[in-house]
Coordinates of C-alpha atoms in Angstrom, one line a residue:
Chain A
M1165 CA -26.9 -35.9 20.4
V1166 CA -29.7 -35.1 17.9
E1167 CA -30.0 -39.0 17.3
T1168 CA -29.9 -39.8 21.2
L1169 CA -33.0 -37.5 21.9
I1170 CA -34.9 -38.7 19.1
T1171 CA -35.0 -42.0 20.4
L1172 CA -35.3 -40.9 23.8
A1173 CA -38.5 -39.4 22.6
A1174 CA -39.8 -42.1 20.2
I1175 CA -39.0 -44.5 23.3
L1176 CA -41.6 -41.9 25.8
A1177 CA -43.9 -42.0 22.9
G1178 CA -44.2 -45.5 22.2
A1179 CA -44.4 -46.0 26.3
A1180 CA -47.9 -43.4 26.0
F1181 CA -49.0 -45.0 23.3
L1182 CA -48.7 -48.5 25.2
M1183 CA -50.3 -47.1 28.2
A1184 CA -53.5 -45.9 26.1
L1185 CA -53.3 -49.4 24.7
Y1186 CA -53.9 -50.8 28.2
R1187 CA -56.9 -49.0 28.3
F1188 CA -58.2 -49.5 25.2
L1189 CA -58.0 -53.3 26.2
Q1190 CA -59.3 -52.5 29.5
G1191 CA -62.2 -50.0 29.5
P1192 CA -64.5 -50.5 31.1
S1193 CA -66.7 -48.8 29.6
S1194 CA -67.0 -47.4 25.9
A1195 CA -66.1 -44.3 26.2
D1196 CA -62.9 -45.3 28.3
R1197 CA -62.2 -46.8 25.1
V1198 CA -62.8 -44.2 22.8
V1199 CA -61.0 -42.1 24.6
A1200 CA -58.0 -44.3 24.3
F1201 CA -58.4 -44.3 20.5
D1202 CA -58.5 -40.8 20.3
V1203 CA -55.0 -40.5 22.2
M1204 CA -53.6 -43.4 20.0
T1205 CA -54.6 -41.9 16.8
I1206 CA -53.0 -38.8 17.8
I1207 CA -49.5 -40.5 19.0
G1208 CA -50.0 -42.0 16.0
I1209 CA -49.6 -38.7 13.9
T1210 CA -46.6 -38.1 15.7
G1211 CA -45.2 -41.3 15.1
I1212 CA -45.8 -40.7 11.2
V1213 CA -44.1 -37.7 11.4
L1214 CA -41.8 -39.0 13.0
V1215 CA -41.3 -42.2 9.6
A1216 CA -41.8 -39.2 7.6
Y1217 CA -38.4 -37.6 8.9
M1218 CA -36.3 -40.6 9.5
E1219 CA -37.2 -41.4 5.9
G1220 CA -36.9 -38.0 4.3
R1221 CA -40.2 -38.1 2.9
G1222 CA -42.5 -35.5 2.6
I1223 CA -45.0 -37.2 1.2
Y1224 CA -46.1 -38.7 4.6
L1225 CA -46.8 -35.3 6.3
D1226 CA -49.9 -35.6 3.8
V1227 CA -51.1 -39.1 5.6
A1228 CA -50.5 -37.4 8.9
L1229 CA -52.8 -35.0 8.1
V1230 CA -55.7 -37.5 6.6
Y1231 CA -55.2 -39.5 9.7
A1232 CA -56.2 -36.5 11.7
L1233 CA -58.9 -35.9 9.7
L1234 CA -60.3 -39.6 9.7
S1235 CA -59.9 -40.2 13.5
F1236 CA -61.3 -36.7 14.0
L1237 CA -64.6 -37.8 12.5
G1238 CA -63.8 -41.8 13.6
V1239 CA -64.6 -39.9 17.5
I1240 CA -67.3 -37.8 16.6
A1241 CA -68.7 -40.6 14.7
V1242 CA -68.6 -43.0 17.6
A1243 CA -69.5 -40.8 20.3
R1244 CA -72.7 -40.1 18.5
Y1245 CA -73.4 -43.6 18.5
L1246 CA -72.8 -44.1 22.0
E1247 CA -75.2 -41.3 23.2
R1248 CA -78.1 -43.7 22.0
G1249 CA -77.0 -46.3 24.3
Y1250 CA -74.7 -47.9 26.1
Chain B
M486 CA -31.5 -25.4 15.3
D487 CA -31.3 -29.2 15.3
L488 CA -30.5 -29.5 18.8
L489 CA -33.4 -27.4 19.5
G490 CA -35.9 -29.3 17.4
A491 CA -34.6 -32.3 19.2
L492 CA -35.3 -30.8 22.6
L493 CA -38.9 -29.9 21.8
L494 CA -39.5 -33.2 20.7
V495 CA -38.3 -34.6 24.2
A496 CA -40.3 -32.4 25.6
G497 CA -44.1 -32.9 23.2
A498 CA -43.2 -36.6 24.1
A499 CA -42.5 -36.3 27.5
F500 CA -46.1 -34.6 27.4
L501 CA -47.4 -37.6 25.3
F502 CA -46.2 -40.6 28.2
L503 CA -48.1 -37.9 30.9
G504 CA -51.5 -38.0 29.0
G505 CA -50.4 -41.7 28.4
L506 CA -50.3 -42.0 32.3
G507 CA -53.7 -39.7 33.4
L508 CA -55.5 -42.3 30.7
V509 CA -54.0 -45.4 32.8
R510 CA -54.4 -43.6 36.3
M511 CA -57.5 -41.3 36.6
P512 CA -60.6 -43.0 38.8
D513 CA -62.8 -42.0 35.6
V514 CA -63.7 -41.6 32.2
F515 CA -64.2 -37.4 32.7
N516 CA -60.9 -37.4 34.3
R517 CA -59.3 -40.0 31.8
I518 CA -60.4 -37.3 28.7
Q519 CA -59.2 -34.6 30.9
A520 CA -55.7 -36.0 30.6
G521 CA -55.8 -37.6 27.2
T522 CA -57.0 -34.4 25.6
K523 CA -54.7 -31.5 27.4
A524 CA -51.9 -33.6 27.1
T525 CA -51.8 -34.8 23.8
T526 CA -52.9 -31.5 22.5
L527 CA -49.5 -29.7 23.7
G528 CA -47.5 -32.9 23.5
T529 CA -48.5 -33.3 19.5
L530 CA -48.1 -29.2 19.0
L531 CA -44.5 -29.6 20.6
T532 CA -43.4 -32.6 18.4
L533 CA -44.6 -31.1 15.4
A534 CA -42.7 -27.5 16.5
G535 CA -39.8 -30.3 17.1
F536 CA -40.0 -31.5 13.8
A537 CA -40.4 -28.0 12.0
C538 CA -36.9 -26.7 13.2
L539 CA -35.7 -30.1 12.3
R540 CA -36.9 -29.5 8.7
P541 CA -37.9 -26.2 8.2
D542 CA -39.2 -27.1 4.8
W543 CA -41.7 -28.8 6.2
A544 CA -42.8 -26.1 8.6
V545 CA -45.8 -25.2 6.5
K546 CA -47.6 -28.5 6.3
L547 CA -46.8 -29.3 9.8
L548 CA -48.4 -26.0 11.0
L549 CA -51.3 -27.2 9.2
I550 CA -51.5 -30.7 11.2
G551 CA -50.9 -28.7 14.3
L552 CA -53.8 -25.9 13.5
F553 CA -56.3 -29.4 13.0
I554 CA -55.1 -30.9 15.8
L555 CA -55.7 -27.2 17.8
F556 CA -59.0 -27.4 17.0
T557 CA -60.3 -30.7 16.9
N558 CA -59.1 -32.3 19.8
P559 CA -60.9 -29.9 22.6
I560 CA -64.0 -30.8 20.3
S561 CA -63.5 -34.7 20.0
S562 CA -63.2 -34.6 23.5
Q563 CA -65.9 -32.7 24.2
V564 CA -68.8 -34.5 22.2
L565 CA -66.9 -37.7 24.1
A566 CA -67.5 -36.5 27.5
R567 CA -71.3 -35.3 26.7
S568 CA -72.2 -38.7 24.8
A569 CA -70.3 -40.7 28.4
H570 CA -73.1 -37.9 30.5
R571 CA -75.7 -38.7 28.4
A572 CA -75.2 -42.5 28.3
G573 CA -74.8 -42.3 32.2
A574 CA -71.3 -43.0 32.8
E575 CA -69.6 -44.1 36.0
K576 CA -68.3 -41.3 38.0
S577 CA -65.8 -41.4 40.9
P578 CA -67.0 -41.4 44.2
L579 CA -64.5 -38.8 44.7
T580 CA -66.8 -36.2 42.5
G581 CA -68.2 -33.7 44.6
V582 CA -70.9 -32.3 42.4
D583 CA -73.0 -32.7 39.3
R584 CA -75.3 -30.0 38.1
L585 CA -75.9 -31.3 35.1
A586 CA -77.4 -34.5 36.6
E587 CA -79.1 -32.3 38.6
Q588 CA -80.8 -30.4 35.8
E589 CA -81.9 -32.9 34.1
G590 CA -83.4 -34.4 37.5
R591 CA -81.4 -38.0 37.5
P592 CA -79.6 -38.7 40.3
S593 CA -76.0 -37.8 40.3
Chain C
M958 CA -71.9 -12.8 0.3
I959 CA -69.0 -10.9 2.0
R960 CA -69.7 -13.1 4.5
L961 CA -68.6 -15.8 2.3
V962 CA -64.9 -14.4 1.7
I963 CA -63.8 -15.3 5.0
P964 CA -64.0 -19.2 4.7
F965 CA -62.9 -19.1 1.0
T966 CA -59.9 -17.1 2.0
A967 CA -59.3 -19.4 4.8
L968 CA -59.8 -22.7 2.9
Y969 CA -57.5 -21.2 -0.3
A970 CA -54.9 -20.8 2.0
V971 CA -54.9 -24.3 3.4
W972 CA -54.9 -25.1 -0.3
L973 CA -51.7 -23.1 -0.9
G974 CA -50.1 -24.7 2.1
L975 CA -50.6 -27.8 1.0
N976 CA -49.7 -27.6 -2.2
Q977 CA -46.5 -25.5 -1.6
S978 CA -46.7 -24.0 -5.2
L979 CA -47.9 -20.7 -6.9
A980 CA -48.3 -22.8 -10.5
E981 CA -50.7 -21.4 -12.7
D982 CA -52.6 -24.4 -12.8
V983 CA -52.5 -25.0 -8.9
L984 CA -53.6 -21.4 -8.1
W985 CA -56.6 -21.5 -10.7
L986 CA -57.7 -25.2 -9.4
G987 CA -57.7 -24.2 -6.1
A988 CA -59.7 -21.0 -6.4
A989 CA -62.8 -23.3 -8.2
V990 CA -62.9 -25.8 -5.8
C991 CA -62.6 -23.3 -2.8
L992 CA -65.6 -21.7 -4.7
V993 CA -67.5 -24.6 -5.0
L994 CA -67.3 -26.2 -1.5
V995 CA -68.0 -22.2 -0.1
W996 CA -71.0 -22.4 -2.4
L997 CA -71.8 -26.2 -1.2
F998 CA -71.7 -25.2 2.5
R999 CA -72.8 -21.6 2.6
E1000 CA -76.1 -22.3 5.1
G1001 CA -73.1 -23.8 7.7
L1002 CA -70.3 -21.8 7.1
T1003 CA -71.7 -18.4 8.1
V1004 CA -70.2 -19.3 11.6
F1005 CA -66.8 -18.5 10.8
A1006 CA -67.8 -14.8 9.5
E1007 CA -68.9 -14.0 12.9
I1008 CA -65.9 -12.9 13.7
R1009 CA -65.7 -9.2 13.2
L1010 CA -62.8 -7.6 11.8
S1011 CA -61.7 -4.6 13.4
P1012 CA -58.5 -3.5 14.5
R1013 CA -59.5 -3.7 18.6
S1014 CA -60.8 -7.4 17.6
L1015 CA -57.2 -8.3 16.2
M1016 CA -55.7 -6.9 19.1
A1017 CA -58.2 -8.9 21.2
T1018 CA -57.4 -12.1 18.7
L1019 CA -53.4 -11.9 19.5
G1020 CA -54.4 -11.4 23.4
F1021 CA -56.6 -14.2 23.3
T1022 CA -54.2 -16.4 21.8
A1023 CA -51.4 -15.2 24.1
Y1024 CA -53.4 -15.8 26.9
F1025 CA -55.1 -19.2 25.6
L1026 CA -51.2 -20.9 25.0
R1027 CA -50.1 -19.8 28.6
E1028 CA -53.0 -21.3 30.5
L1029 CA -52.4 -24.6 28.0
V1030 CA -48.9 -24.9 29.6
R1031 CA -50.1 -24.4 32.7
A1032 CA -52.8 -26.9 32.2
N1033 CA -50.5 -29.5 31.4
L1034 CA -48.0 -28.8 34.6
A1035 CA -51.1 -28.8 36.7
L1036 CA -52.2 -32.3 35.2
A1037 CA -48.2 -33.2 35.4
R1038 CA -48.5 -32.4 39.2
I1039 CA -51.7 -34.6 39.7
V1040 CA -50.6 -37.7 37.4
L1041 CA -47.2 -38.1 39.3
S1042 CA -48.1 -37.7 42.4
P1043 CA -48.5 -41.3 44.2
T1044 CA -52.0 -40.4 46.0
L1045 CA -53.5 -38.7 42.7
P1046 CA -55.1 -35.8 44.5
V1047 CA -58.5 -35.5 42.4
H1048 CA -61.9 -34.0 43.9
P1049 CA -63.7 -34.0 40.4
G1050 CA -67.2 -32.2 40.3
I1051 CA -69.5 -30.7 36.9
V1052 CA -70.3 -27.1 37.9
M1053 CA -72.6 -24.8 36.0
V1054 CA -71.4 -21.3 34.4
H1055 CA -72.9 -18.8 32.5
T1056 CA -71.8 -17.0 29.3
G1057 CA -72.8 -13.8 27.7
L1058 CA -71.4 -14.3 24.5
K1059 CA -74.1 -14.6 22.1
S1060 CA -72.1 -15.5 18.7
P1061 CA -72.3 -19.7 18.2
M1062 CA -68.6 -19.3 17.0
G1063 CA -68.0 -17.1 20.3
R1064 CA -68.9 -19.9 22.5
L1065 CA -67.5 -22.9 20.4
M1066 CA -63.8 -21.1 20.9
L1067 CA -65.1 -20.4 25.2
A1068 CA -66.2 -24.2 25.4
N1069 CA -62.9 -25.4 23.4
A1070 CA -60.7 -22.9 25.3
I1071 CA -62.1 -24.5 28.7
T1072 CA -61.6 -27.9 27.4
L1073 CA -58.0 -27.4 26.9
T1074 CA -57.3 -24.7 30.3
P1075 CA -56.5 -26.2 33.7
G1076 CA -58.1 -28.9 35.1
T1077 CA -61.3 -27.8 33.4
L1078 CA -63.6 -29.7 30.4
S1079 CA -66.6 -28.3 28.7
V1080 CA -69.1 -31.3 28.9
E1081 CA -72.6 -29.7 27.7
L1082 CA -73.5 -26.1 26.5
Q1083 CA -77.1 -25.6 26.6
G1084 CA -77.9 -21.5 25.8
E1085 CA -75.9 -19.6 27.8
S1086 CA -75.5 -22.6 30.7
L1087 CA -72.0 -24.2 29.9
Y1088 CA -71.4 -27.8 32.2
V1089 CA -67.8 -27.5 32.9
H1090 CA -65.7 -30.9 34.7
W1091 CA -63.3 -29.7 37.2
V1092 CA -60.7 -32.0 38.1
N1093 CA -60.5 -30.4 41.7
M1094 CA -63.3 -28.3 42.0
T1095 CA -62.6 -25.0 43.9
T1096 CA -66.6 -23.8 44.4
S1097 CA -69.6 -25.8 43.4
D1098 CA -71.4 -22.0 43.2
T1099 CA -72.5 -20.7 39.7
E1100 CA -71.2 -17.1 40.1
A1101 CA -67.9 -17.7 41.0
A1102 CA -67.3 -20.8 39.4
T1103 CA -67.8 -18.6 36.4
A1104 CA -65.3 -15.7 37.3
D1105 CA -62.7 -18.4 37.9
I1106 CA -63.1 -20.3 34.7
V1107 CA -65.0 -18.0 32.2
A1108 CA -64.1 -14.6 32.9
G1109 CA -60.6 -14.6 31.8
F1110 CA -61.3 -15.5 27.9
E1111 CA -64.7 -13.7 28.1
S1112 CA -63.0 -10.5 28.1
Y1113 CA -61.2 -11.9 24.6
L1114 CA -63.8 -13.3 23.2
K1115 CA -66.1 -10.4 24.3
V1116 CA -64.1 -8.1 21.9
M1117 CA -64.1 -10.9 18.6
Y1118 CA -67.7 -12.2 18.5
G1119 CA -69.6 -9.7 21.0

């Protein structure tokens, strides 16, 4: 039961990732791509924690935390860059 | 406890899915940011809570990740919305008013 | 000086949470790192000390958190209804609202809360004016929009930050 539910959650998150990827490739504007990228990294955090759970390795949680930090800084940096021209 | 965790996980993933769907379906960049930021924040908080139920020994670290996302996610969305607006991003023709463009003396 | 105690405590709590150990070297190293960080960024960190430390403020913080979580869930259910409906019922607009909050941190918390609540997204903050993107705009009037979007959070934040 628990296994099935976890698989279902992984499929839903994977589908969400693919839809964000569609928006990332489709655009049309740079801001659209950055939103899609932001969503993809946040789904990626869930993905990393899922891998940590499957493998039973708590050290991957630190990877997820650093990933969250870097994606935040990345989005801010790109947004500041976009403000100066499209 | 495991079952509760798995259910929270599915609920969170469902919100992530809705966020992705919103990202594809919404008509302009501001609406897409709305869909993206709200759904991923709640979705990730729920999945992290789910994992915390599955592995109670990880709860503190998962809580830190959750708090970090709760505080940074709206900030990055807001900065992104602002830069999109300043760069003159196209708005859906459904848009009623744009007080910010009016205030800046740009056509809305 | 006292204003740096709050960011130091918060940083130290994060350090202990990450290490999950109370070994002597972990405690001392964390204290040293947090002290250096707080000292290096002392100018920028004062905003974290704008929160008032009083029982009333603590109650308001709890109330704010509960209200915020409820609104976050409501926001997502409203969003789900829009995204799942075939006609995609959106009538967006960017409206101006006012805030009476003086503290920068209070304003940041307000802007963040607005971003995560039903159908609204903070776009720009200019002094006392906030520009908010609204997925289903019900009014373009500043006073009415302020009552609708801002008032709920502001009553808590006024107690917490002034």
